[in-house]
Coordinates of C-alpha atoms and ligand atoms in Angstrom, one line a residue:
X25 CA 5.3 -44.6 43.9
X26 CA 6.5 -45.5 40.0
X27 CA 6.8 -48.9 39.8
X28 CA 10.0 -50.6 38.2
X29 CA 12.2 -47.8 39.0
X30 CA 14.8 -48.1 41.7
X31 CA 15.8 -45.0 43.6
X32 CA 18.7 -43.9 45.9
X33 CA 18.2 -41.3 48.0
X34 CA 21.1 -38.7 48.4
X35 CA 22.0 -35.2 50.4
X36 CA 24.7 -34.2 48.3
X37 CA 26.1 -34.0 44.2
X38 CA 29.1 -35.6 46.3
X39 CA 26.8 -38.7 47.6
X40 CA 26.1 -39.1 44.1
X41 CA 29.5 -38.6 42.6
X42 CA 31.3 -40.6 45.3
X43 CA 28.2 -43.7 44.5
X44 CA 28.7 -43.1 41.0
X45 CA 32.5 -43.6 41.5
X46 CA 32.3 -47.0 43.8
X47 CA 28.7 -47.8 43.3
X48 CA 28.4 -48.9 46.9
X49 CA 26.8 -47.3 50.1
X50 CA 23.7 -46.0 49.4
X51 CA 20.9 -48.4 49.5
X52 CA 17.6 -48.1 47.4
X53 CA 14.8 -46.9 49.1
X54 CA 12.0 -49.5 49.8
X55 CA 8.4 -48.1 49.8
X56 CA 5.8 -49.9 50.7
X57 CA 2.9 -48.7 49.0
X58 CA 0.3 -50.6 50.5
X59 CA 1.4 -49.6 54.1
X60 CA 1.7 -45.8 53.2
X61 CA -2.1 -46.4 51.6
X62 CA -3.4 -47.7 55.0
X63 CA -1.4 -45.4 56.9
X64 CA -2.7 -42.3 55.0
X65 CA -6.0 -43.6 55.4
X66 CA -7.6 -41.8 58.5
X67 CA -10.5 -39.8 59.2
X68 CA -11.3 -36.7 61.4
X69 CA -15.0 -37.0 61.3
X70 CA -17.3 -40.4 61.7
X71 CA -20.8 -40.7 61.4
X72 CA -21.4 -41.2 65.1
X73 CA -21.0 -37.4 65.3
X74 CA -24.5 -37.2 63.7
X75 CA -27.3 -37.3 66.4
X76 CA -31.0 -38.6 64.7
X77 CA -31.5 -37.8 60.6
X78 CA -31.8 -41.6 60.4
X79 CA -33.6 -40.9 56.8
X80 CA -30.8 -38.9 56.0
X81 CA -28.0 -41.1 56.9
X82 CA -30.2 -44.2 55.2
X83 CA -30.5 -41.8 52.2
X84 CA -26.4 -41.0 52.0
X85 CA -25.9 -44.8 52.7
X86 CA -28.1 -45.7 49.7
X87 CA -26.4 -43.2 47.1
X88 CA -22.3 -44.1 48.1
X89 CA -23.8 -48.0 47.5
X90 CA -24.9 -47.6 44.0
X91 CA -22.7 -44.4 43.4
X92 CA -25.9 -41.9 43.3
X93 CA -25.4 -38.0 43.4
X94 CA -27.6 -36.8 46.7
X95 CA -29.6 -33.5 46.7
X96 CA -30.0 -32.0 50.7
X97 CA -33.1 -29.2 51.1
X98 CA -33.1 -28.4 54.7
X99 CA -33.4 -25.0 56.6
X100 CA -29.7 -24.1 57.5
X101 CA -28.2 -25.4 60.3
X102 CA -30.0 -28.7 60.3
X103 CA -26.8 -30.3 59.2
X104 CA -27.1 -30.6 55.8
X105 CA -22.4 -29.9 55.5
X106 CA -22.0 -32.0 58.2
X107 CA -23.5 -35.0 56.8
X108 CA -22.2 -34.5 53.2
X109 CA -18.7 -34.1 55.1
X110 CA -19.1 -37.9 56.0
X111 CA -19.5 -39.2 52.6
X112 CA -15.8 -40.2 51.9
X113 CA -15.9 -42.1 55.4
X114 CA -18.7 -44.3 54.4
X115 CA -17.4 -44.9 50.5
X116 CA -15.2 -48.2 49.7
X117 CA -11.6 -47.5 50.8
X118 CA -9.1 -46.1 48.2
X119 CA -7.3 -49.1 45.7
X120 CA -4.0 -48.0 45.2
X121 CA -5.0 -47.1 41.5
X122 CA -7.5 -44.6 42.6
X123 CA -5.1 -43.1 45.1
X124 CA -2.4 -42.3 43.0
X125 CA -4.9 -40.9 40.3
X126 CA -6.1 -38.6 43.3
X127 CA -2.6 -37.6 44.0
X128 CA -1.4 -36.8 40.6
X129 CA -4.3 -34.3 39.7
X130 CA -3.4 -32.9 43.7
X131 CA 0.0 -32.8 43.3
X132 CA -0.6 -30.4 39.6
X133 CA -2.5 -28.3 40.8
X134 CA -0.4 -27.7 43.8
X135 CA -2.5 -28.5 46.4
X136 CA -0.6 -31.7 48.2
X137 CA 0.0 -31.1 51.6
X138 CA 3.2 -30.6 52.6
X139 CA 4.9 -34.1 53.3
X140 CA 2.4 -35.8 52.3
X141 CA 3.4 -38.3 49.9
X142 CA 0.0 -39.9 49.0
X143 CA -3.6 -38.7 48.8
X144 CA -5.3 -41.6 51.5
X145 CA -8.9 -40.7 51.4
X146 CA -11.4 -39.8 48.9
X147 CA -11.1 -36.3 48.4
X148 CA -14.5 -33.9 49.9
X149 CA -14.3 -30.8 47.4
X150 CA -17.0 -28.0 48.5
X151 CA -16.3 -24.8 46.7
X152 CA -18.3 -21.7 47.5
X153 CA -21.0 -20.7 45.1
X154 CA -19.4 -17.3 43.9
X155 CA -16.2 -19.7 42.3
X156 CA -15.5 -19.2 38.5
X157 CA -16.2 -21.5 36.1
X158 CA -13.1 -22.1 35.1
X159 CA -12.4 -22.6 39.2
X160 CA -14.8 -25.0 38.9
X161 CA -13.9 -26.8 36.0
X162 CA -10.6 -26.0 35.0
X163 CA -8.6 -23.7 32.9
X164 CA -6.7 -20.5 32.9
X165 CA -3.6 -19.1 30.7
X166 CA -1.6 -22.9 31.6
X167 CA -4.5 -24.9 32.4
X168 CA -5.2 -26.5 35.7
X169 CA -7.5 -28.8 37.0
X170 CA -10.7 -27.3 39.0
X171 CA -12.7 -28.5 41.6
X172 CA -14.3 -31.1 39.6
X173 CA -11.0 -32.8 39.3
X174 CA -9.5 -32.1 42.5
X175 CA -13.0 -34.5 43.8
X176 CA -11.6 -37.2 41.3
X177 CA -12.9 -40.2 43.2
X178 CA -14.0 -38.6 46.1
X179 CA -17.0 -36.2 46.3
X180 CA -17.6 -32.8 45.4
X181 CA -20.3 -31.0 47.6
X182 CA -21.9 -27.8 45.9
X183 CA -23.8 -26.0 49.2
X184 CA -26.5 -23.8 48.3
X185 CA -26.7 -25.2 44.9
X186 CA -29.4 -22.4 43.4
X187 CA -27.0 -19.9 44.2
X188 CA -24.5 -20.9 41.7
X189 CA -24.9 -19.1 38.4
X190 CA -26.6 -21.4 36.3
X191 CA -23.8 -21.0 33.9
X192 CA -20.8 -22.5 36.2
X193 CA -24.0 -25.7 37.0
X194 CA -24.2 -26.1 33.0
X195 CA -20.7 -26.9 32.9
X196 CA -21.1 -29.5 34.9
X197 CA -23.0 -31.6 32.8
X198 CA -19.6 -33.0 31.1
X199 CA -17.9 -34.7 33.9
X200 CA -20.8 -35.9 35.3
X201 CA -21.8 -37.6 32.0
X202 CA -18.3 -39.0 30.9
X203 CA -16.2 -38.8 34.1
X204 CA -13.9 -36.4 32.4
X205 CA -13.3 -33.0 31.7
X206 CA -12.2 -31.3 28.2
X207 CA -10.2 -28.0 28.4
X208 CA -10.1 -26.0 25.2
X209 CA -7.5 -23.7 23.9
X210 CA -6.4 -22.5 21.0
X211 CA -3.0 -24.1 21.1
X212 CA -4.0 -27.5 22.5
X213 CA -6.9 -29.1 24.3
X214 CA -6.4 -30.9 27.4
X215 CA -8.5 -33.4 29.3
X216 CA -8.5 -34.0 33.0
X217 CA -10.4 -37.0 34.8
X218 CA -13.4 -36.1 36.4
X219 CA -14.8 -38.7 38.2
X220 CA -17.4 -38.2 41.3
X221 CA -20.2 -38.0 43.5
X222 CA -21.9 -35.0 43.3
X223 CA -23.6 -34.2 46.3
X224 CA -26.2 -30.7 46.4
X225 CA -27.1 -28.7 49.8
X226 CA -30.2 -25.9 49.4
X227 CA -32.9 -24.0 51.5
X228 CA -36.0 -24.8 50.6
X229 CA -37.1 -21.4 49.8
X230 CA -34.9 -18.1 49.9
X231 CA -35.6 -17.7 53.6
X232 CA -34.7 -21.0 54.7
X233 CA -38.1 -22.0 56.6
X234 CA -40.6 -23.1 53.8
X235 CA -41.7 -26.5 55.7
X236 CA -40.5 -25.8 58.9
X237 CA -42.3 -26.8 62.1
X238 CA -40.4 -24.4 64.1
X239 CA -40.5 -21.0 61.8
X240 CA -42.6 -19.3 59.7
X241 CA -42.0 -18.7 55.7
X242 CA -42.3 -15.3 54.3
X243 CA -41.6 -16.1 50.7
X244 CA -44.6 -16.2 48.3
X245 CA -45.1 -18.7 45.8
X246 CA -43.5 -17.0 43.4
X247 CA -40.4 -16.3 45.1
X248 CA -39.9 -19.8 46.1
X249 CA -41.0 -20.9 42.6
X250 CA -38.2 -18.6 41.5
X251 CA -35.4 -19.9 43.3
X252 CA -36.1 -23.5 42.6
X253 CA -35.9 -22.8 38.8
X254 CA -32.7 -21.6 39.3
X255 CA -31.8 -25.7 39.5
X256 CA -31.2 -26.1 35.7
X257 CA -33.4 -29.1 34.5
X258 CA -30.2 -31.8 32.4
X259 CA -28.6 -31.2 35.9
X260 CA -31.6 -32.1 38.1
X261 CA -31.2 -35.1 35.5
X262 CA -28.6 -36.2 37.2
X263 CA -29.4 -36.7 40.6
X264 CA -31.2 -39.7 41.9
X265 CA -32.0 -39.1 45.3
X266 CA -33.7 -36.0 46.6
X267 CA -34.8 -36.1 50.4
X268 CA -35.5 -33.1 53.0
X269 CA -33.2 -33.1 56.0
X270 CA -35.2 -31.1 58.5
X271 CA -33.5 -29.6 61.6
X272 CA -33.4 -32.1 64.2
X273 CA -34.9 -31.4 67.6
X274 CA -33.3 -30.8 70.8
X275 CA -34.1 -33.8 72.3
X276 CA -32.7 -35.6 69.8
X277 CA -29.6 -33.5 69.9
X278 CA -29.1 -35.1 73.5
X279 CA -30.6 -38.6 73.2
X280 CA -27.9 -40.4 74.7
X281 CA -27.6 -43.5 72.5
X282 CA -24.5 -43.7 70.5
X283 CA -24.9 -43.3 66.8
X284 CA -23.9 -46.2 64.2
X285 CA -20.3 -45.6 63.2
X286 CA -18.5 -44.8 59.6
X287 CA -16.9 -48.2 59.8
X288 CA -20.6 -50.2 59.7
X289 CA -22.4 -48.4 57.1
X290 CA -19.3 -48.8 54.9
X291 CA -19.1 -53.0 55.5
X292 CA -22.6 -52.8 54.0
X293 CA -21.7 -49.9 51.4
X294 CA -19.0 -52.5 50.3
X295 CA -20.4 -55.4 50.0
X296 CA -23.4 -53.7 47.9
X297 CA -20.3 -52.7 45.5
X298 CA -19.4 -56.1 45.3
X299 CA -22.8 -57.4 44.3
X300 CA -22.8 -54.7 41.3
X301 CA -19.3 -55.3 40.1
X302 CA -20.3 -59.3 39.7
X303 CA -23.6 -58.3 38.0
X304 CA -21.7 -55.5 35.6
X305 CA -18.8 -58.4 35.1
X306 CA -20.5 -59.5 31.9
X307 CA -20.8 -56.1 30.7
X308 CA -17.9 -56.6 28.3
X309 CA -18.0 -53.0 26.0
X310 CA -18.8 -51.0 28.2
X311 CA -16.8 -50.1 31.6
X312 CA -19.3 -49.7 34.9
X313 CA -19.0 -50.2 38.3
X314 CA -22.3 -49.3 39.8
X315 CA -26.0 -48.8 39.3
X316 CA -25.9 -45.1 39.0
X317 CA -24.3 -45.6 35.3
X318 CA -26.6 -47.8 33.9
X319 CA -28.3 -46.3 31.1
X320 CA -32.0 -47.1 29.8
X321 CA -31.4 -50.4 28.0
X322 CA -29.3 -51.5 31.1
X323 CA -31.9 -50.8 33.6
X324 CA -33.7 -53.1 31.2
X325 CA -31.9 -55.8 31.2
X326 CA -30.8 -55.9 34.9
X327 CA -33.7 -54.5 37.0
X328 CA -36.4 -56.5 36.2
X329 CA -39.4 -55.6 38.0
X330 CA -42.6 -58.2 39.5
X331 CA -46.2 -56.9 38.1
X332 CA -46.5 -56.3 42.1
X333 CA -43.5 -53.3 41.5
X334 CA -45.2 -52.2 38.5
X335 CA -48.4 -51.5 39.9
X336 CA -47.1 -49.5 43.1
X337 CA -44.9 -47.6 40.7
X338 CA -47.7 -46.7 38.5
X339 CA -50.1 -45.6 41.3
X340 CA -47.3 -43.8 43.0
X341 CA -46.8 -41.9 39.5
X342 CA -49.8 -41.0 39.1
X343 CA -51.0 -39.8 43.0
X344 CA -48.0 -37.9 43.6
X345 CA -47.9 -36.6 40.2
X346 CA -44.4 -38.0 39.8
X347 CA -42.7 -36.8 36.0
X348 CA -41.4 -39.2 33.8
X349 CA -37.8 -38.6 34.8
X350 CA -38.3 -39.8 38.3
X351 CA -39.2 -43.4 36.7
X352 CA -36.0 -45.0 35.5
X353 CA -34.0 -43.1 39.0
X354 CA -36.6 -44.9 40.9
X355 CA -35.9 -48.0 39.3
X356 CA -31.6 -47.5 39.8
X357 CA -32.2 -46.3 43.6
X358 CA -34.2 -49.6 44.3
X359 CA -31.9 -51.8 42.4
X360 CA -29.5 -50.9 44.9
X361 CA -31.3 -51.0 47.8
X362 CA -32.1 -54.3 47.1
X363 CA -28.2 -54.6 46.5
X364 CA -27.8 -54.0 50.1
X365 CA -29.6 -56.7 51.2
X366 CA -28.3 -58.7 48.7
X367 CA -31.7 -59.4 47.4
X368 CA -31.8 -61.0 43.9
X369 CA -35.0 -59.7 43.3
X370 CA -36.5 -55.9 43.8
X371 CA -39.9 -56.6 45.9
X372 CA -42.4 -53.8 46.5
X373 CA -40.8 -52.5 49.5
X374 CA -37.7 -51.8 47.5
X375 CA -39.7 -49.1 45.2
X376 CA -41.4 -47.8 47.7
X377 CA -38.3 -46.4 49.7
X378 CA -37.2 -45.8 46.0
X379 CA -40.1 -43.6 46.0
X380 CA -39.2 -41.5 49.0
X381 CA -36.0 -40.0 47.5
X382 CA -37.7 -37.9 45.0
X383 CA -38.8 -35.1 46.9
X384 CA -38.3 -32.8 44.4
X385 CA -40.7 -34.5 41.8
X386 CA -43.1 -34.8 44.8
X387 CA -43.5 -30.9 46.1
X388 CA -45.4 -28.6 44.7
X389 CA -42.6 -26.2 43.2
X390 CA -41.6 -29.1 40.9
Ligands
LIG419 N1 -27.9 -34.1 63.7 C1 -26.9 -33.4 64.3 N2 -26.1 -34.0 65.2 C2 -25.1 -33.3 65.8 N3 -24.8 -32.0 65.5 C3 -25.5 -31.3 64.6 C4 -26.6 -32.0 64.0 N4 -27.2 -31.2 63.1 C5 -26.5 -30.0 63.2 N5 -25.5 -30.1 64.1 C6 -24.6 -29.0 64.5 O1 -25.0 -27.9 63.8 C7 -23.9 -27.4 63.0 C8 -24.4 -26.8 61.7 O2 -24.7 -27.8 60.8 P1 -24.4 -27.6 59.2 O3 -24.0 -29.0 58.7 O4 -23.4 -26.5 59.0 O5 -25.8 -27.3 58.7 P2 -26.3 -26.8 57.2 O6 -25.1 -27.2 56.3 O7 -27.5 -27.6 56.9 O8 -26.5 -25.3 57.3 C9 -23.0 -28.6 62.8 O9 -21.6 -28.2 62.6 C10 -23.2 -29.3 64.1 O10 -22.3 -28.8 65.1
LIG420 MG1 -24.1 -25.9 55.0
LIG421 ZN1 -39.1 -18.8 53.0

């Protein structure tokens, strides 16, 4: 994979010796890169696996176009791993960069698959919730990279999210914010990249059923208050779009129409990429690539909002008792919904889907 380097493939010290010697016979191996990227770069699962949760799947389409970490509350079982499974399937395809950036933080921690020369796909990380945080993050006596880097580029899917000490979710903050991750020691510090989508799974109460149609909750209040807290606030921060994924019903299980494919949502994913790359172009100092990493002056500058948008905002602020942090992630959702339309302009109807992915600010253990 190193460019500028040629390389002759031998069995033996006498293969070399005998090349060395007449400096004929072997021929240098030819790779070519961009066929081992599109070979490597096959999926197991598709979208079309998923019967109904069209919010869902809308919702996961919205956050892989503008690069937006997701939060899932649903009752278990209602498929809240399987669709967070799909994200790297619906996310623009590996450049060769990215790949090999992949594949050199897989191939440290020694976690390449056997034979496989190249890292194809965008990694799908989901640790369980009793890993360490150096597991998480990185470390140990010779420091190796943790989840967080092992999702570099891809995504890394914490299920059951409150049941992660709050200490390991702190750590988090870090990558998320810079897309790296420092390791400290006291011979040397050493920094890993770090860059991903961070995608959440949780029940909406300790039981599972709070909200359910279908079951009855036995948590109080106080319990369910309880648990949510768990969910440290500058993390919460992070994540733009919050939506329930309720259970889907039998019916729907065996409707017999045949659910949109991986391949279409990403044409739209990508060409909603595109749109932000030509808008961030002139964004000389600073590096970004999509709407998730604009900051407050940049949501200033690029997501002007019609007096129409300001009003619905405002009412919706103030009837659903929305807090101030849900204003400027509404703001970034709907810029990039309107991205996927390739609409210049973000109209009312724009905010108000905006709106919907802020469950969390909505309900009433917020
Ligand atoms: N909408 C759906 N379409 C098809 N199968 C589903 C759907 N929802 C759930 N399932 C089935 O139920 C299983 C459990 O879903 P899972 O993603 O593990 O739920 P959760 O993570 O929310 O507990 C899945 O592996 C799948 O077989
Ligand atoms: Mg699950
Ligand atoms: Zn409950």
């Amino acid at each position: 994979m190193v460019g500028g380097v040629q390389v002759y493939p031998v069995k033996s010290l006498l293969d070399v010796i005998r090349f060395v010697n007449t400096g004929n016979g072997i021929q240098p191996l030819k790779v070519d890169s961009d066929a081992l990227l599109t070979e490597s770069q096959r999926f197991v699962a598709d979208f079309k696996d998923v019967r109904g949760q069209h919010t869902a799947k809308r919702a996961l389409e919205v956050a892989c176009a503008g690069g937006h970490n997701i939060l899932m509350i649903g009752p278990p079982g209602s498929g809240k791993t399987m669709l967070a499974k799909r994200m790297p399937t619906i996310l623009p395809p590996f450049t060769f960069e990215e790949a090999l950036e992949t594949t050199k933080i897989h191939s440290v921690a020694g976690v390449l698959d056997a034979g496989a020369g190249l890292v194809g796909v965008r990694p799908f990380r989901s640790p369980h919730h009793s890993i360490s945080d150096a597991g998480l993050i990185g470390g140990g006596a010779v420091p190796r990279p943790g989840e967080v880097s092992l999702a570099h580029n891809g995504v890394l899917f914490l299920d059951e999210m409150p049941e992660f000490p709050r200490n390991v979710l702190e750590v988090m903050r870090q990558p998320l914010e810079d897309g790296t991750v420092c390791i400290a020691r006291a011979a040397m510090s050493l920094t890993f990249p770090a860059r991903f989508m961070l995608a959440g799974g949780m029940n909406p109460c300790p039981c599972g059923s709070f909200n359910d149609r279908s079951r009855e909750c036995h948590c109080s209040p106080l319990i369910i208050q309880r648990y949510m807290s768990k969910m440290s606030g500058p993390l919460l921060d992070r994540i733009d779009i919050h939506i329930d994924v309720p259970a889907v019903n039998d019916k729907e299980l065996r409707s017999g129409s045949e659910p949109e494919s991986s391949a279409k949502i990403r044409d739209r994913v990508i060409c909603a990429r595109e749109v932000q790359l030509t808008r961030f172009s002139s964004c000389k100092r600073e590096k970004f690539y999509c709407n998730a990493q604009m900051g407050p002056r940049h949501i200033r500058s690029f997501c002007e909002l019609s007096s129409d948008c300001e009003r619905l905002l405002e009412r919706a602020m103030a009837q659903q008792g929305l807090t101030a942090r849900a204003h400027d992630r509404i703001f970034k959702v709907a810029r990039t919904i309107a991205d996927l339309e390739t609409a210049a302009a973000i109209v009312p109807k724009h905010i108000a889907e905006a709106i919907q992915y802020r469950t969390l600010d909505r309900t009433f253990w917020a």
